[in-house]
PDB file of C-alpha atoms in Angstrom:
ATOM      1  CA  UNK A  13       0.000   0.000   0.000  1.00  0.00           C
ATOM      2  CA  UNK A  14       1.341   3.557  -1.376  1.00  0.00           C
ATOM      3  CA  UNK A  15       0.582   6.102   1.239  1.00  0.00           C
ATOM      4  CA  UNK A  16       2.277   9.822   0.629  1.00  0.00           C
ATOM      5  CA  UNK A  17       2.574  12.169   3.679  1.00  0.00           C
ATOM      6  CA  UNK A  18       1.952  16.181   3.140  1.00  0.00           C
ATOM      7  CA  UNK A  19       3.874  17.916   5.786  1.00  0.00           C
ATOM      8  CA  UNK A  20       2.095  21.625   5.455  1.00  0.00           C
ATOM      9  CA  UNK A  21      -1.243  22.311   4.255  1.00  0.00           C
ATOM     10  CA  UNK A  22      -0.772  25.400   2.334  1.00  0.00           C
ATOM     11  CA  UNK A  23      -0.766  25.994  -1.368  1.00  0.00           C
ATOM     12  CA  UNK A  24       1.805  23.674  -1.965  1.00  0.00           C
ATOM     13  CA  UNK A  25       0.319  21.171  -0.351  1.00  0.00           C
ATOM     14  CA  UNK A  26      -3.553  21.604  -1.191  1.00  0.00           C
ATOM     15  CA  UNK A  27      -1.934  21.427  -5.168  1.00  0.00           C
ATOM     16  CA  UNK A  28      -0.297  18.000  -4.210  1.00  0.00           C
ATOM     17  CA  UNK A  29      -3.025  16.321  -2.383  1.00  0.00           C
ATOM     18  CA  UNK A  30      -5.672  17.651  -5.439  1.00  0.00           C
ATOM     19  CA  UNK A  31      -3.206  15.938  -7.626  1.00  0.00           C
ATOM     20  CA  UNK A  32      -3.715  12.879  -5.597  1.00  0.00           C
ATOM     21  CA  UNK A  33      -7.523  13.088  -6.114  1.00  0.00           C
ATOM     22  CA  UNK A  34      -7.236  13.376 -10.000  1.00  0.00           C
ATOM     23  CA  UNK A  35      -4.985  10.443  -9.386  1.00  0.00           C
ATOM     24  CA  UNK A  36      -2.174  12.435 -11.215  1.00  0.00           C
ATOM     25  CA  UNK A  37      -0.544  11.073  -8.286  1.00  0.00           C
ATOM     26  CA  UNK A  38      -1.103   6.982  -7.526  1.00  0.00           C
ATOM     27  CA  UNK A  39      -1.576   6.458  -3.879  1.00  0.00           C
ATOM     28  CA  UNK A  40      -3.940   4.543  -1.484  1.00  0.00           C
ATOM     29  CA  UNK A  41      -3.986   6.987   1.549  1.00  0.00           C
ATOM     30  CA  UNK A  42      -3.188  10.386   2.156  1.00  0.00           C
ATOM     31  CA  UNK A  43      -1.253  11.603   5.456  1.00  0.00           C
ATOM     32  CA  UNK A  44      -1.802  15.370   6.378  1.00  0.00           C
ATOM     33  CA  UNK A  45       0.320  17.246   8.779  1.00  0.00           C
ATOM     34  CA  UNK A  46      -0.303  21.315   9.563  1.00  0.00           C
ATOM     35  CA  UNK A  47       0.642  22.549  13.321  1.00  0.00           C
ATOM     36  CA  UNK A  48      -3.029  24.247  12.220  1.00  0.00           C
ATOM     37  CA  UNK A  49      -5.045  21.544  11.930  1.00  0.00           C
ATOM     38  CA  UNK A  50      -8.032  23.386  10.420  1.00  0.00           C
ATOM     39  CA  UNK A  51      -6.298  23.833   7.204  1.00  0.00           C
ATOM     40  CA  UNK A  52      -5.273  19.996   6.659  1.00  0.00           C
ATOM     41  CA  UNK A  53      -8.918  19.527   8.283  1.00  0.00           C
ATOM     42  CA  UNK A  54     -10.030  21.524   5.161  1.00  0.00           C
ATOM     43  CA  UNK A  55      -8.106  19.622   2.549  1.00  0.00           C
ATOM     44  CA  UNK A  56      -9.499  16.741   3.683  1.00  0.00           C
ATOM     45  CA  UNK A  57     -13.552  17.841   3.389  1.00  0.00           C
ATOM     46  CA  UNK A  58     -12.749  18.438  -0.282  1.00  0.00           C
ATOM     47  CA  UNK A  59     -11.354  15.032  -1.089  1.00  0.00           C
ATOM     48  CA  UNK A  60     -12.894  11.722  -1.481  1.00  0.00           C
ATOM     49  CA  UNK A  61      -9.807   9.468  -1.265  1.00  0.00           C
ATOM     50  CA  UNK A  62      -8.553   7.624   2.267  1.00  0.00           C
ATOM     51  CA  UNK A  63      -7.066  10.538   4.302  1.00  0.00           C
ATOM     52  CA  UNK A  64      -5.718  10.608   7.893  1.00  0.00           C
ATOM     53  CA  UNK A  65      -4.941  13.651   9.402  1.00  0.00           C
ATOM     54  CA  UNK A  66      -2.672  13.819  12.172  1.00  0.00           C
ATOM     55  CA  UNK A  67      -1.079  16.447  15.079  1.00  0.00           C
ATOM     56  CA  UNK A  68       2.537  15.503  14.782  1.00  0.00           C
ATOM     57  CA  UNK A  69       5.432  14.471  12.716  1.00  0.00           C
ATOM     58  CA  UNK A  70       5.498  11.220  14.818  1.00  0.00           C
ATOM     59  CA  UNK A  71       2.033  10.200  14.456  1.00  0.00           C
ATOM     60  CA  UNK A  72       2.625  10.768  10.731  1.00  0.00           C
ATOM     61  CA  UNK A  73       5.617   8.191  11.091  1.00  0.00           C
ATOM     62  CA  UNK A  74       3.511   5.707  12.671  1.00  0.00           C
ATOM     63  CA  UNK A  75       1.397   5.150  10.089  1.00  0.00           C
ATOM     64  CA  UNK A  76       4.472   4.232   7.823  1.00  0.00           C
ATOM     65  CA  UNK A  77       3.869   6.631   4.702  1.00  0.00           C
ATOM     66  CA  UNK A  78       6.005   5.557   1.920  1.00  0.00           C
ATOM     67  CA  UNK A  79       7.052   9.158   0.847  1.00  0.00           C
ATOM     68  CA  UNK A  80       6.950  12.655   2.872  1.00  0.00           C
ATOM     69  CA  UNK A  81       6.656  15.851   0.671  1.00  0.00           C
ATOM     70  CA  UNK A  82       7.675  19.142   3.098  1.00  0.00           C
ATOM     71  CA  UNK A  83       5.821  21.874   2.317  1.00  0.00           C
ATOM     72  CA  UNK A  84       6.300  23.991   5.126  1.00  0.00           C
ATOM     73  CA  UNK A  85       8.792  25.727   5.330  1.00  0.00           C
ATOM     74  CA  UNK A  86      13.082  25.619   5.393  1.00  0.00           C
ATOM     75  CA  UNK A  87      12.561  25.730   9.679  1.00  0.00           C
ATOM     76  CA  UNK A  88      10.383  22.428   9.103  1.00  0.00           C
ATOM     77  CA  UNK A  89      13.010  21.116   6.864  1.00  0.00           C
ATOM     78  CA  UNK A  90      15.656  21.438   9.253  1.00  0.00           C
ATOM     79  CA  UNK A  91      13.463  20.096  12.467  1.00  0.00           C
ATOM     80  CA  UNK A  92      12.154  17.026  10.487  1.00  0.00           C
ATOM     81  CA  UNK A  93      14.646  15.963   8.118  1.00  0.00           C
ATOM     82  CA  UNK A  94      17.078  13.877  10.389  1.00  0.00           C
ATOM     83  CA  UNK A  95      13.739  11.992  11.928  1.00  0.00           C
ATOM     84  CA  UNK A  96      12.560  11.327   8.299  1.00  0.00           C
ATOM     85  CA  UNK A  97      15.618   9.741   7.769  1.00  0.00           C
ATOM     86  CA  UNK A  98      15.949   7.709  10.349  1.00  0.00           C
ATOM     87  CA  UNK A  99      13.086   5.758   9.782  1.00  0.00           C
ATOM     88  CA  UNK A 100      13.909   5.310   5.940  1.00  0.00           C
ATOM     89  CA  UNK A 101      11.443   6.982   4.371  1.00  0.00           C
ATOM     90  CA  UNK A 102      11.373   8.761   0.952  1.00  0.00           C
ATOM     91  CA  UNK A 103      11.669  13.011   1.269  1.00  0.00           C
ATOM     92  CA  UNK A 104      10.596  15.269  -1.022  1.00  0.00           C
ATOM     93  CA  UNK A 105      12.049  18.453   0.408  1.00  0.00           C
ATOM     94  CA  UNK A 106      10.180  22.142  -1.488  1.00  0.00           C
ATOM     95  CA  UNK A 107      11.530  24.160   0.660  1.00  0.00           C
ATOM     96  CA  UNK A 108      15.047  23.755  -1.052  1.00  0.00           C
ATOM     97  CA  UNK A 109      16.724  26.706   0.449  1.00  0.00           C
ATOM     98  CA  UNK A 110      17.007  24.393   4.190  1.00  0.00           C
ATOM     99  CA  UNK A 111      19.420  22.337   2.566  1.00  0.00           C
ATOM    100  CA  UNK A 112      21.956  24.637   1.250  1.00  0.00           C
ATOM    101  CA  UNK A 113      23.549  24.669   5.376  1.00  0.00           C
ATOM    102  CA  UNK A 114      22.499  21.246   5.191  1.00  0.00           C
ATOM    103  CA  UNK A 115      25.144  17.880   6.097  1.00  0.00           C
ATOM    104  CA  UNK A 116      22.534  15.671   5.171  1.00  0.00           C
ATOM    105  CA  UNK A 117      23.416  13.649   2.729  1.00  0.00           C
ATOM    106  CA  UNK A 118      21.251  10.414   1.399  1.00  0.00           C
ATOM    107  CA  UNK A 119      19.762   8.834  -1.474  1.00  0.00           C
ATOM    108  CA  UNK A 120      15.954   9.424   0.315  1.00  0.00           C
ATOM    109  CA  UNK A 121      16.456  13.541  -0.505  1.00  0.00           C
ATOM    110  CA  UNK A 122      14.794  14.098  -3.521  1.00  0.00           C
ATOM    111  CA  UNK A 123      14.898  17.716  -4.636  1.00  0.00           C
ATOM    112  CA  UNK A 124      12.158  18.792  -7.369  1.00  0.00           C
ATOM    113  CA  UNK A 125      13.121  21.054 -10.183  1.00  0.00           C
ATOM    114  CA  UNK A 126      10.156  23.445  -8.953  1.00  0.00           C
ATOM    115  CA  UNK A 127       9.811  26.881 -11.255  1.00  0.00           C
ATOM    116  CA  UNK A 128      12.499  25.966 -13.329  1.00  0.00           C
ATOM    117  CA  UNK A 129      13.640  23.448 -15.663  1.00  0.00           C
ATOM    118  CA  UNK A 130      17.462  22.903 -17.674  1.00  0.00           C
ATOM    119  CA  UNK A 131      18.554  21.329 -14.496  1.00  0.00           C
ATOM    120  CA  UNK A 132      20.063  18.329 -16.217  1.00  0.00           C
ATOM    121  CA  UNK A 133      22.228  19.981 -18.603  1.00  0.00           C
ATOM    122  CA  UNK A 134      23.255  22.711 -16.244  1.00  0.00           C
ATOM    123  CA  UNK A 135      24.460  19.080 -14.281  1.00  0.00           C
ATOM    124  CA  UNK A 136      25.740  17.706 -17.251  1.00  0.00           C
ATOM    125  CA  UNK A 137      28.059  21.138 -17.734  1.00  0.00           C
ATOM    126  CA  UNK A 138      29.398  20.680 -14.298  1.00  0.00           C
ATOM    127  CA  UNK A 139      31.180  17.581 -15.539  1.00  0.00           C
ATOM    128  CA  UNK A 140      33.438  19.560 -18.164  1.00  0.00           C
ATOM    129  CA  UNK A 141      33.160  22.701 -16.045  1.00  0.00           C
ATOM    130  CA  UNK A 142      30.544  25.637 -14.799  1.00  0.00           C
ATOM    131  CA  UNK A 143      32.346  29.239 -14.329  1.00  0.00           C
ATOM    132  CA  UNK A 144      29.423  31.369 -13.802  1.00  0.00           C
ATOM    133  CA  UNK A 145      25.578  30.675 -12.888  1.00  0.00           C
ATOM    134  CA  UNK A 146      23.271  33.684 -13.296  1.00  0.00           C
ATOM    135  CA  UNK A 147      19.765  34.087 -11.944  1.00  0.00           C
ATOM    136  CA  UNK A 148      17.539  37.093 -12.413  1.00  0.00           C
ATOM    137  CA  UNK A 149      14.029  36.624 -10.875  1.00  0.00           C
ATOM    138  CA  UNK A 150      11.413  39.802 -11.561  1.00  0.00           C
ATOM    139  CA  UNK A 151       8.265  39.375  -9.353  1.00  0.00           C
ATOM    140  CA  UNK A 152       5.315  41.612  -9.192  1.00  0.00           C
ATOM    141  CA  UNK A 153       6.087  43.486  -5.723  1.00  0.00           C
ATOM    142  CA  UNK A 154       2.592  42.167  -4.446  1.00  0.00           C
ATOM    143  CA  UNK A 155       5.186  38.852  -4.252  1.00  0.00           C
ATOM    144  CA  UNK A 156       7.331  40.645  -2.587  1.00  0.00           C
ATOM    145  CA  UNK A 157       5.240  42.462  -0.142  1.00  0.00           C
ATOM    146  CA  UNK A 158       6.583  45.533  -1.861  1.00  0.00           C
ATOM    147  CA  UNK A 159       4.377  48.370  -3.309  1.00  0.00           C
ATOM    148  CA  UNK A 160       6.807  50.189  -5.603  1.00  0.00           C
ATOM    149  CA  UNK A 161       5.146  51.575  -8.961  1.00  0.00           C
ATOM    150  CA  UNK A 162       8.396  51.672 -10.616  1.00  0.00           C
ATOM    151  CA  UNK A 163      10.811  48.921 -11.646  1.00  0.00           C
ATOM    152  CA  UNK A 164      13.612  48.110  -8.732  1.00  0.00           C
ATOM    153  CA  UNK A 165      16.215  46.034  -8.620  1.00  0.00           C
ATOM    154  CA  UNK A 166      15.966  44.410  -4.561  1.00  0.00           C
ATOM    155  CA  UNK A 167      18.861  42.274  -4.370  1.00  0.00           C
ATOM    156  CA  UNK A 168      22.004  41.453  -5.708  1.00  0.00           C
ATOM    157  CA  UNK A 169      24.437  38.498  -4.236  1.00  0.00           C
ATOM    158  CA  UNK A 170      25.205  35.050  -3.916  1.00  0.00           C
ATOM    159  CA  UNK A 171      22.625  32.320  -3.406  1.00  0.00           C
ATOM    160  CA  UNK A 172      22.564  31.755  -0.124  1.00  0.00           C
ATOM    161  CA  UNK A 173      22.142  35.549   0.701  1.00  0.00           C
ATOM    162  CA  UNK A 174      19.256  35.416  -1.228  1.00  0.00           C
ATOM    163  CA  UNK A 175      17.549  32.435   0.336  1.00  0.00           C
ATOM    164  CA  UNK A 176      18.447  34.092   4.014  1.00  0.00           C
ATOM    165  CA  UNK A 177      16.640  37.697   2.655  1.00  0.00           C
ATOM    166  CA  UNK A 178      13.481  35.435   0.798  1.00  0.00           C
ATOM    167  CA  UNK A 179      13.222  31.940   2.206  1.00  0.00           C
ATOM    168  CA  UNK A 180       9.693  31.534   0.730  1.00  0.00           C
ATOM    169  CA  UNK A 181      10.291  32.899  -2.595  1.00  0.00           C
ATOM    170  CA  UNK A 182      13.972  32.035  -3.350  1.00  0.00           C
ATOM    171  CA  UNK A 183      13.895  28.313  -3.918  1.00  0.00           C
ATOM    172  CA  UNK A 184      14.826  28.224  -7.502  1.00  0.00           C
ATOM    173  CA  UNK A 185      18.735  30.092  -6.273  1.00  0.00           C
ATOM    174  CA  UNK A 186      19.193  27.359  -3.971  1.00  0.00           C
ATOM    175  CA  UNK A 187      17.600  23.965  -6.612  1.00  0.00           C
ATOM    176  CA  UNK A 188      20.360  25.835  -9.006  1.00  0.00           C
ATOM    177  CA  UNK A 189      23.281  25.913  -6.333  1.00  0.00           C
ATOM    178  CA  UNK A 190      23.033  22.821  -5.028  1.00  0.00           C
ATOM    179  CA  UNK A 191      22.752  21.363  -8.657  1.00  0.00           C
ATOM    180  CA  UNK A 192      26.209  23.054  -9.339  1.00  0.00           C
ATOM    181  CA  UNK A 193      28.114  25.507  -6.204  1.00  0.00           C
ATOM    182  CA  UNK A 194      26.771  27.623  -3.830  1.00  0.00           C
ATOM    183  CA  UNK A 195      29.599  29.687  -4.898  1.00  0.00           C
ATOM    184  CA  UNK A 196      28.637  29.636  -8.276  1.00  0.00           C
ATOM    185  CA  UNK A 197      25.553  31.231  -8.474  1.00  0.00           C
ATOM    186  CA  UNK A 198      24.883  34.992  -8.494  1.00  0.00           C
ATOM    187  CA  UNK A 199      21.363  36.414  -8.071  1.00  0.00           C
ATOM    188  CA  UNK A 200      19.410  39.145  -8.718  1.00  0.00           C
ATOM    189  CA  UNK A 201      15.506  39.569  -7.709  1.00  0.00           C
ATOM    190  CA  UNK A 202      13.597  42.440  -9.592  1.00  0.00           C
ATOM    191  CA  UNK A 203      10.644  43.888  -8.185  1.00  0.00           C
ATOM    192  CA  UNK A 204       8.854  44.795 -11.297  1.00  0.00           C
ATOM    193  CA  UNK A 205       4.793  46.049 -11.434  1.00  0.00           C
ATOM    194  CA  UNK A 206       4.903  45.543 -15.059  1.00  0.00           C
ATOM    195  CA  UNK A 207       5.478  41.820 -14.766  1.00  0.00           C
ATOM    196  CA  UNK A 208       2.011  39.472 -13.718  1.00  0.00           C
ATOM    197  CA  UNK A 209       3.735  36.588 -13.773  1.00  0.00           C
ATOM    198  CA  UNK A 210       6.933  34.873 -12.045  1.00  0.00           C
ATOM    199  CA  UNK A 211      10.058  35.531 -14.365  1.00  0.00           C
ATOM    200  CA  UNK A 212      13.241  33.132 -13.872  1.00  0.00           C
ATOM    201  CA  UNK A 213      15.855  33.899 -16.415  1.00  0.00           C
ATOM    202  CA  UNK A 214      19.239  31.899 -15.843  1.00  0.00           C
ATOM    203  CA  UNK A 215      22.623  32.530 -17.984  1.00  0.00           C
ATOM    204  CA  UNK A 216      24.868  29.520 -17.250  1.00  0.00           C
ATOM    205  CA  UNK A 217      28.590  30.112 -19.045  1.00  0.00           C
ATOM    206  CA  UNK A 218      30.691  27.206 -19.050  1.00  0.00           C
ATOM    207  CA  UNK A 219      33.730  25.215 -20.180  1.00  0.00           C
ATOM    208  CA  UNK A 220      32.371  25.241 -23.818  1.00  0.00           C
ATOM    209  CA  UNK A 221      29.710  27.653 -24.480  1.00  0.00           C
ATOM    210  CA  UNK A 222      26.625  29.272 -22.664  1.00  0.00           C
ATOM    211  CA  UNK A 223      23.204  27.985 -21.653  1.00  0.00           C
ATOM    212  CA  UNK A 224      20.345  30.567 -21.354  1.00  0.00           C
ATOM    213  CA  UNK A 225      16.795  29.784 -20.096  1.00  0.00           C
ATOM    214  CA  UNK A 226      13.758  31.500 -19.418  1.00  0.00           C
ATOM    215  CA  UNK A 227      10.661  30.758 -17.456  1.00  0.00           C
ATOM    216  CA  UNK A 228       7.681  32.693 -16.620  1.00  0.00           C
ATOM    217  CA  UNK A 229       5.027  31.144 -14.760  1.00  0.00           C
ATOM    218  CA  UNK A 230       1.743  31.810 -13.400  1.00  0.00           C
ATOM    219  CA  UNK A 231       1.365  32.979  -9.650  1.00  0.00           C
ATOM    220  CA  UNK A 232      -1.161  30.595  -7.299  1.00  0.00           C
ATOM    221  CA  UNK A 233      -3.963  32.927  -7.045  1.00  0.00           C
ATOM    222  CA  UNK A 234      -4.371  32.463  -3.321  1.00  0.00           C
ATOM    223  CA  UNK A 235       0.000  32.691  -2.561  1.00  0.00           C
ATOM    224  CA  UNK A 236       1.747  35.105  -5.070  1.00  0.00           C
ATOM    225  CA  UNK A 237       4.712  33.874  -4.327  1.00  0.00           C
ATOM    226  CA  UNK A 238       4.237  30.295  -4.958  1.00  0.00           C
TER     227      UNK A 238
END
């Protein structure tokens, strides 16, 4: 029996668990976890397959789910992961940015490619050699919790300076740093009104050549930033 656990019941993880109804996602039983129980509560009065929900990581252990998805936060990350592990259990870890001041290393961390996609030849490069990864996000400021009216450049710096200042809306820098070097990867995050949607350009220049990519994708309606 397949049973996938949803550790936060927030977009994120009201998209997953809908997926699960469509049966996008195979699985016999669904295992909610939200320290506010309402929302998983809620999930589960809009879905008709087998769902437990349950008031703490433990319980969620004890019922033996064959695959956790975090999607929390990076502070859940960094509380759960070691427990997760310990019991052998699959981790699908969304909050990416946890794991860049991360030891943890296994074959049960699965990172997703999220926003963006290129992740496997950016990978590939890294075998003949990546000198420079560029990211440049533009978000409309309500993403931001900015109000500007004008076009404004909010950060510039390395990835993990970026997922300090954003933790909820810098995942992409650290999916692309930990796919080649922190050290690597230089960021810059646009607040830009003109924009509607979420804009991830990356400019990868390696050993022979350069790589450019571009994604723009659709804010969830009820969490701009996701």
């Amino acid at each position: 029996m397949k049973k996938v656990g949803i550790i936060g019941c927030g977009a994120i993880g009201t998209l997953i668990s809908n997926a699960i109804e469509k049966g996008i996602i195979k699985c016999d039983e669904l295992i909610l976890y939200d320290r506010n129980v309402e929302r998983a509560e809620k999930i589960r009065g809009s879905l008709h397959v087998p769902v437990t929900v349950v008031k703490s990581l433990e319980e969620m252990l004890r019922l033996k789910p064959t695959v956790i998805v975090e999607a929390a936060s990076q502070q859940a990350v960094k509380e759960y992961i070691d427990r997760i592990l310990t019991e052998n259990i699959e981790l699908i870890v969304m909050s990416v940015g946890a794991l860049l001041d991360s030891n943890v290393k296994s074959e049960k961390v699965h990172i997703p490619s999220g926003a963006i996609g290129g992740l496997d030849a950016i990978s590939s490069a890294m075998t003949a050699g990546v000198n420079e990864v560029v990211l440049t996000t533009r978000k409309n400021p309500k993403a931001l919790d900015m109000n500007n009216r004008e076009e404004k450049t909010v950060f510039e710096g390395s990835a993990r300076e970026a997922v300090r200042r954003f933790p909820r809306e810098m995942n992409v820098a650290a999916t692309l740093a930990l796919t080649t070097k922190p050290e690597k990867v230089k960021v810059r995050v646009i607040s830009d009104p003109k924009v509607e949607r979420n804009v991830h350009e990356i400019r990868v220049k390696w050993k022979h050549g350069d790589m450019q990519f571009k994604f723009a994708n659709e804010p969830h309606p009820e969490n701009p930033r996701t």
